[in-house]
Amino acid sequence: MATTKTTKTAGTAKTAKPATTAKSYDGFTEDEREAMKERAKELKAGKSRSPRAKADGEADLLAKIAEMPDEDRVLAEGVHALVKKVAPGLTAKTWYGMPAYARDGKVVVFFQSAAKFKARYATLGFNDAATLDDGDMWPTSFALTTLTPAVEARIAALVEKAAGDA
């Protein structure tokens, strides 16, 4: 059980934070904090890079894919090949340490490996810069477990639509 400690300073009583032996939870998991640190590094690196290096983040993206466990890496490589084929106007980059593809600097589509946040499956996601709008409600992320010809065709169609004029 946590205990509190009260101290008096210059006539006022102050209650300190509860003393606890358990690690406190600040609202973010360790994985989430790591992703935020990666994003901060990406932003800092983007400011210090030359215009040519800023335009080509593909090396960083490929390095992130290479770090993934085999199952996620195979999926990420397949997604990367599809995006490059159907939307060559999108710029490859990393975003929160994940492979991503942007139009005019805004991330349109990204791949989140299952290992990134210890999830059950990898995710193919689309941000609001994607042009997937369809009525009053539409999906913006998809669980991805394997790349079959049917799945590849669906990804290609989604990426092509999301990329718009890119």
Backbone as numpy.savetxt, mean C-alpha at the origin, in Angstrom:
# Nx Ny Nz CAx CAy CAz Cx Cy Cz
-3.37 -5.94 37.07 -4.21 -4.76 37.07 -3.33 -3.53 37.07
-3.68 -2.53 36.31 -2.91 -1.29 36.22 -3.16 -0.45 37.45
-2.13 0.21 37.90 -2.25 1.13 39.03 -1.91 2.52 38.55
-2.44 3.52 39.24 -2.12 4.90 38.89 -1.35 5.53 40.02
-0.60 6.52 39.68 0.23 7.21 40.65 -0.18 8.68 40.64
-0.45 9.23 41.80 -0.83 10.63 41.90 0.34 11.40 42.49
0.69 12.50 41.87 1.77 13.35 42.37 1.23 14.75 42.57
1.82 15.47 43.50 1.43 16.86 43.74 2.57 17.77 43.32
2.23 18.78 42.52 3.22 19.74 42.08 2.64 21.13 42.29
3.30 21.93 43.06 2.91 23.32 43.31 1.42 23.42 43.67
0.97 22.55 44.58 -0.39 22.63 45.06 -1.45 21.99 44.18
-1.07 21.38 43.05 -2.06 20.71 42.19 -1.75 19.23 42.14
-2.77 18.44 42.13 -2.59 16.99 42.04 -2.68 16.58 40.58
-1.76 15.77 40.15 -1.74 15.24 38.78 -1.73 13.73 38.84
-2.54 13.14 38.00 -2.57 11.69 37.91 -1.75 11.26 36.70
-0.77 10.43 36.94 0.09 9.93 35.86 -0.67 8.87 35.08
-0.15 8.53 33.91 -0.72 7.46 33.12 -0.64 6.16 33.92
-1.59 5.27 33.72 -1.56 4.00 34.45 -0.24 3.25 34.21
0.28 2.69 35.26 1.49 1.88 35.15 1.06 0.50 34.69
1.67 0.01 33.66 1.28 -1.29 33.12 2.51 -2.02 32.61
2.45 -3.32 32.70 3.57 -4.11 32.22 3.36 -4.52 30.78
2.13 -4.45 30.28 1.85 -4.83 28.89 2.22 -3.69 27.95
2.57 -4.06 26.73 2.91 -3.06 25.71 1.64 -2.29 25.35
1.71 -0.96 25.36 0.52 -0.17 25.08 0.20 -0.19 23.58
-1.07 -0.01 23.27 -1.55 -0.01 21.89 -1.89 1.42 21.53
-1.26 1.94 20.47 -1.48 3.34 20.10 -2.39 3.49 18.90
-3.09 2.43 18.51 -4.02 2.51 17.41 -3.50 1.94 16.11
-2.21 1.72 15.99 -1.64 1.16 14.78 -0.85 -0.10 15.11
-0.94 -1.09 14.25 -0.13 -2.29 14.45 1.31 -1.98 14.03
2.20 -2.86 14.37 3.60 -2.70 13.98 3.72 -2.67 12.45
2.94 -3.52 11.77 2.96 -3.54 10.30 2.49 -2.21 9.72
1.44 -1.64 10.33 0.94 -0.35 9.85 1.96 0.76 10.08
2.60 0.74 11.23 3.64 1.75 11.50 4.79 1.61 10.51
5.16 0.37 10.18 6.23 0.14 9.22 5.84 0.67 7.84
4.58 0.46 7.43 4.11 0.97 6.14 4.17 2.50 6.12
3.83 3.14 7.23 3.90 4.61 7.28 5.34 5.09 7.19
6.25 4.36 7.83 7.67 4.72 7.73 8.16 4.58 6.29
7.71 3.51 5.62 8.09 3.32 4.21 7.56 4.46 3.35
6.33 4.89 3.62 5.76 6.00 2.85 6.55 7.28 3.09
6.96 7.53 4.31 7.76 8.72 4.61 9.09 8.67 3.85
9.71 7.50 3.79 10.96 7.34 3.02 10.72 7.60 1.54
9.58 7.09 1.01 9.26 7.29 -0.40 9.10 8.77 -0.71
8.41 9.48 0.16 8.21 10.92 -0.05 9.53 11.68 0.01
10.36 11.32 0.98 11.66 11.97 1.13 12.54 11.68 -0.08
12.56 10.44 -0.52 13.36 10.05 -1.69 12.86 10.75 -2.94
11.56 10.92 -3.06 10.98 11.59 -4.22 11.41 13.04 -4.33
11.59 13.70 -3.20 12.02 15.10 -3.20 13.48 15.24 -3.60
14.28 14.23 -3.26 15.72 14.34 -3.52 16.16 13.74 -4.84
15.25 13.08 -5.55 15.62 12.45 -6.81 15.61 13.44 -7.97
16.37 13.08 -8.97 16.36 13.86 -10.21 15.03 13.66 -10.90
14.62 14.56 -11.80 13.35 14.38 -12.51 13.27 13.05 -13.24
14.38 12.60 -13.83 14.36 11.31 -14.54 14.14 10.17 -13.56
14.82 10.21 -12.41 14.67 9.14 -11.42 13.27 9.15 -10.81
12.68 10.33 -10.62 11.33 10.42 -10.09 10.34 9.77 -11.04
10.56 9.94 -12.32 9.63 9.41 -13.32 9.72 7.89 -13.42
10.83 7.30 -13.01 10.99 5.86 -13.15 11.20 5.20 -11.79
10.11 4.84 -11.13 10.19 4.16 -9.84 10.09 2.66 -10.00
10.23 2.21 -11.25 10.08 0.78 -11.51 11.14 -0.05 -10.79
12.34 0.47 -10.65 13.39 -0.29 -9.96 13.00 -0.51 -8.50
12.45 0.52 -7.85 11.99 0.37 -6.46 10.85 -0.64 -6.38
9.93 -0.56 -7.31 8.80 -1.47 -7.35 9.29 -2.91 -7.51
10.18 -3.15 -8.45 10.70 -4.50 -8.68 11.47 -5.02 -7.47
12.16 -4.13 -6.77 12.88 -4.53 -5.55 11.89 -4.98 -4.47
10.77 -4.27 -4.33 9.75 -4.65 -3.36 9.14 -6.00 -3.72
8.89 -6.21 -5.00 8.34 -7.49 -5.45 9.32 -8.62 -5.13
10.60 -8.38 -5.37 11.63 -9.41 -5.13 11.71 -9.80 -3.65
11.34 -8.90 -2.74 11.39 -9.17 -1.30 10.22 -10.03 -0.82
9.19 -10.16 -1.62 7.97 -10.85 -1.20 8.17 -12.36 -1.11
7.39 -13.01 -0.24 7.40 -14.47 -0.22 6.97 -14.99 -1.60
7.40 -16.20 -1.95 7.18 -16.75 -3.29 5.75 -16.61 -3.80
4.77 -17.00 -3.00 3.38 -16.98 -3.46 2.94 -15.55 -3.83
3.27 -14.58 -2.99 2.92 -13.18 -3.28 3.74 -12.63 -4.44
5.00 -13.02 -4.50 5.89 -12.53 -5.56 5.38 -12.94 -6.94
4.93 -14.18 -7.07 4.41 -14.67 -8.35 3.19 -13.84 -8.76
2.29 -13.59 -7.82 1.11 -12.78 -8.11 1.51 -11.35 -8.51
2.42 -10.76 -7.74 2.85 -9.37 -8.00 3.53 -9.25 -9.36
4.35 -10.24 -9.71 5.01 -10.21 -11.02 3.97 -10.29 -12.14
2.95 -11.13 -11.95 1.90 -11.24 -12.95 1.10 -9.96 -13.09
0.76 -9.35 -11.96 0.03 -8.08 -11.98 0.88 -7.01 -12.66
2.16 -6.98 -12.33 3.06 -5.98 -12.92 3.10 -6.13 -14.45
3.23 -7.35 -14.92 3.27 -7.59 -16.37 1.96 -7.14 -17.03
0.84 -7.44 -16.39 -0.46 -7.04 -16.94 -0.60 -5.51 -16.99
-0.23 -4.85 -15.91 -0.36 -3.38 -15.87 0.52 -2.75 -16.95
1.74 -3.23 -17.07 2.65 -2.66 -18.08 2.09 -2.88 -19.50
1.42 -4.01 -19.70 0.89 -4.34 -21.03 -0.36 -3.50 -21.36
-1.33 -3.44 -20.44 -2.60 -2.80 -20.77 -2.65 -1.31 -20.44
-1.74 -0.84 -19.59 -1.73 0.58 -19.22 -0.30 1.11 -19.15
0.40 1.11 -20.29 1.81 1.54 -20.28 1.99 3.01 -19.88
0.92 3.78 -19.89 1.02 5.18 -19.50 1.06 5.41 -18.00
0.76 4.36 -17.22 0.84 4.49 -15.77 2.31 4.40 -15.33
2.66 5.14 -14.32 4.02 5.18 -13.80 4.17 4.19 -12.65
5.13 3.30 -12.75 5.41 2.34 -11.68 6.10 3.05 -10.53
5.71 2.71 -9.30 6.33 3.31 -8.11 6.00 2.43 -6.91
6.50 2.78 -5.76 6.06 2.13 -4.53 5.19 3.11 -3.77
4.27 2.58 -3.00 3.33 3.38 -2.23 3.09 2.64 -0.93
3.51 3.20 0.18 3.47 2.53 1.48 4.21 1.19 1.42
5.25 1.15 0.59 6.05 -0.06 0.45 5.43 -1.12 -0.43
4.36 -0.77 -1.15 3.69 -1.74 -2.02 3.88 -1.33 -3.48
3.88 -2.28 -4.40 3.91 -1.94 -5.82 2.65 -1.16 -6.18
2.84 -0.06 -6.91 1.70 0.78 -7.27 1.95 1.40 -8.64
0.87 1.91 -9.22 0.94 2.50 -10.56 0.12 3.78 -10.52
0.73 4.87 -11.00 0.13 6.19 -10.85 -0.09 6.88 -12.19
-1.05 7.78 -12.18 -1.31 8.67 -13.30 -1.20 10.09 -12.74
-0.35 10.90 -13.36 -0.14 12.27 -12.91 0.20 12.35 -11.42
1.00 11.40 -10.96 1.45 11.38 -9.58 0.48 10.78 -8.58
-0.73 10.46 -9.00 -1.73 9.89 -8.09 -1.87 8.40 -8.33
-1.77 7.62 -7.26 -1.86 6.18 -7.36 -3.25 5.77 -7.82
-3.27 4.95 -8.87 -4.51 4.46 -9.45 -4.75 3.03 -8.97
-3.74 2.18 -9.07 -3.87 0.77 -8.72 -2.64 0.34 -7.92
-2.85 -0.59 -6.99 -1.74 -1.09 -6.18 -1.95 -2.57 -5.88
-0.84 -3.23 -5.54 -0.87 -4.64 -5.15 -0.39 -4.72 -3.71
-1.19 -5.32 -2.86 -0.81 -5.52 -1.46 -0.61 -7.01 -1.23
0.60 -7.40 -0.91 0.86 -8.82 -0.68 0.16 -9.28 0.59
-0.15 -10.55 0.65 -0.78 -11.10 1.85 0.13 -10.94 3.06
1.43 -11.05 2.82 2.39 -10.95 3.91 2.50 -9.54 4.49
2.12 -8.53 3.72 2.29 -7.13 4.15 1.64 -6.88 5.51
0.41 -7.32 5.68 -0.30 -7.13 6.95 -0.79 -8.46 7.52
-0.08 -9.53 7.13 -0.40 -10.89 7.60 -1.86 -11.25 7.31
-2.27 -10.94 6.09 -3.65 -11.21 5.66 -3.77 -12.61 5.07
-4.98 -13.02 4.87 -5.25 -14.35 4.31 -4.96 -14.42 2.83
-5.06 -13.27 2.14 -4.87 -13.24 0.69 -4.28 -11.91 0.26
-3.69 -11.89 -0.91 -3.18 -10.66 -1.50 -4.37 -9.84 -1.99
-4.14 -8.55 -2.20 -5.21 -7.65 -2.62 -4.76 -6.81 -3.80
-5.63 -6.70 -4.79 -5.45 -5.76 -5.88 -6.41 -4.62 -5.58
-5.87 -3.42 -5.41 -6.71 -2.30 -5.00 -6.65 -1.13 -5.96
-7.71 -0.35 -5.95 -7.83 0.83 -6.80 -8.17 2.03 -5.93
-7.47 3.13 -6.13 -7.76 4.36 -5.39 -8.79 5.19 -6.12
-9.19 6.30 -5.52 -10.23 7.13 -6.13 -9.78 7.79 -7.43
-8.48 7.80 -7.72 -8.01 8.33 -9.01 -8.34 7.38 -10.16
-8.69 6.15 -9.83 -9.11 5.18 -10.85 -10.49 5.57 -11.35
-10.75 5.33 -12.59 -12.05 5.68 -13.16 -12.94 4.45 -13.24
-13.17 3.83 -12.09 -14.00 2.63 -12.03 -15.45 2.93 -11.69
-15.80 4.19 -11.54 -17.15 4.58 -11.12 -18.20 3.86 -11.95
-19.17 3.27 -11.25 -20.24 2.53 -11.91 -21.49 2.63 -11.04
-22.29 3.65 -11.27 -23.51 3.84 -10.49 -23.21 4.39 -9.11
-23.94 3.89 -8.13 -23.82 4.39 -6.77 -22.86 3.57 -5.90
-22.43 2.41 -6.40 -21.54 1.56 -5.61 -20.74 0.65 -6.54
-19.44 0.51 -6.26 -18.59 -0.37 -7.06 -17.42 -0.83 -6.21
-16.84 -1.98 -6.51 -15.71 -2.48 -5.73 -14.43 -1.69 -6.01
-13.61 -1.56 -4.98 -12.32 -0.88 -5.15 -11.14 -1.76 -4.75
-11.42 -2.95 -4.25 -10.33 -3.89 -3.98 -10.83 -5.31 -4.18
-9.88 -6.17 -4.53 -10.21 -7.54 -4.88 -9.21 -8.49 -4.22
-9.72 -9.55 -3.61 -8.85 -10.60 -3.09 -8.24 -11.32 -4.29
-6.98 -11.66 -4.16 -6.28 -12.31 -5.27 -5.50 -13.49 -4.72
-5.85 -14.70 -5.20 -5.18 -15.90 -4.70 -4.39 -16.62 -5.77
-4.80 -16.48 -7.03 -4.08 -17.13 -8.12 -4.38 -16.39 -9.42
-3.47 -16.50 -10.36 -3.67 -15.87 -11.66 -4.02 -16.92 -12.71
-5.29 -17.04 -12.98 -5.77 -17.91 -14.05 -6.00 -17.02 -15.28
-6.18 -17.58 -16.45 -6.49 -16.75 -17.62 -7.73 -15.87 -17.41
-8.75 -16.40 -16.74 -9.96 -15.61 -16.48 -9.67 -14.45 -15.53
-8.88 -14.70 -14.49 -8.51 -13.65 -13.53 -7.66 -12.59 -14.23
-6.71 -13.04 -15.03 -5.86 -12.09 -15.77 -6.70 -11.20 -16.69
-7.69 -11.78 -17.35 -8.56 -11.00 -18.25 -9.35 -9.96 -17.45
-9.84 -10.36 -16.28 -10.59 -9.41 -15.45 -9.69 -8.30 -14.93
-8.49 -8.64 -14.49 -7.54 -7.62 -14.02 -7.21 -6.67 -15.16
-6.93 -7.21 -16.33 -6.60 -6.38 -17.48 -7.72 -5.39 -17.79
-8.97 -5.86 -17.76 -10.11 -4.98 -18.03 -10.25 -3.90 -16.96
-10.07 -4.28 -15.70 -10.17 -3.31 -14.61 -9.06 -2.26 -14.70
-7.84 -2.72 -14.92 -6.71 -1.79 -15.02 -6.87 -0.85 -16.20
-7.29 -1.40 -17.32 -7.51 -0.56 -18.51 -8.55 0.52 -18.23
-9.63 0.14 -17.58 -10.68 1.12 -17.24 -10.17 2.12 -16.21
-9.45 1.62 -15.20 -8.94 2.49 -14.14 -7.93 3.50 -14.65
-7.14 3.08 -15.64 -6.10 3.95 -16.17 -6.69 5.09 -16.99
-7.88 4.89 -17.51 -8.51 5.95 -18.31 -7.66 6.26 -19.52
-7.24 7.50 -19.64 -6.45 7.95 -20.80 -4.96 7.78 -20.61
-4.55 7.17 -19.50 -3.09 7.06 -19.26 -2.43 6.18 -20.27
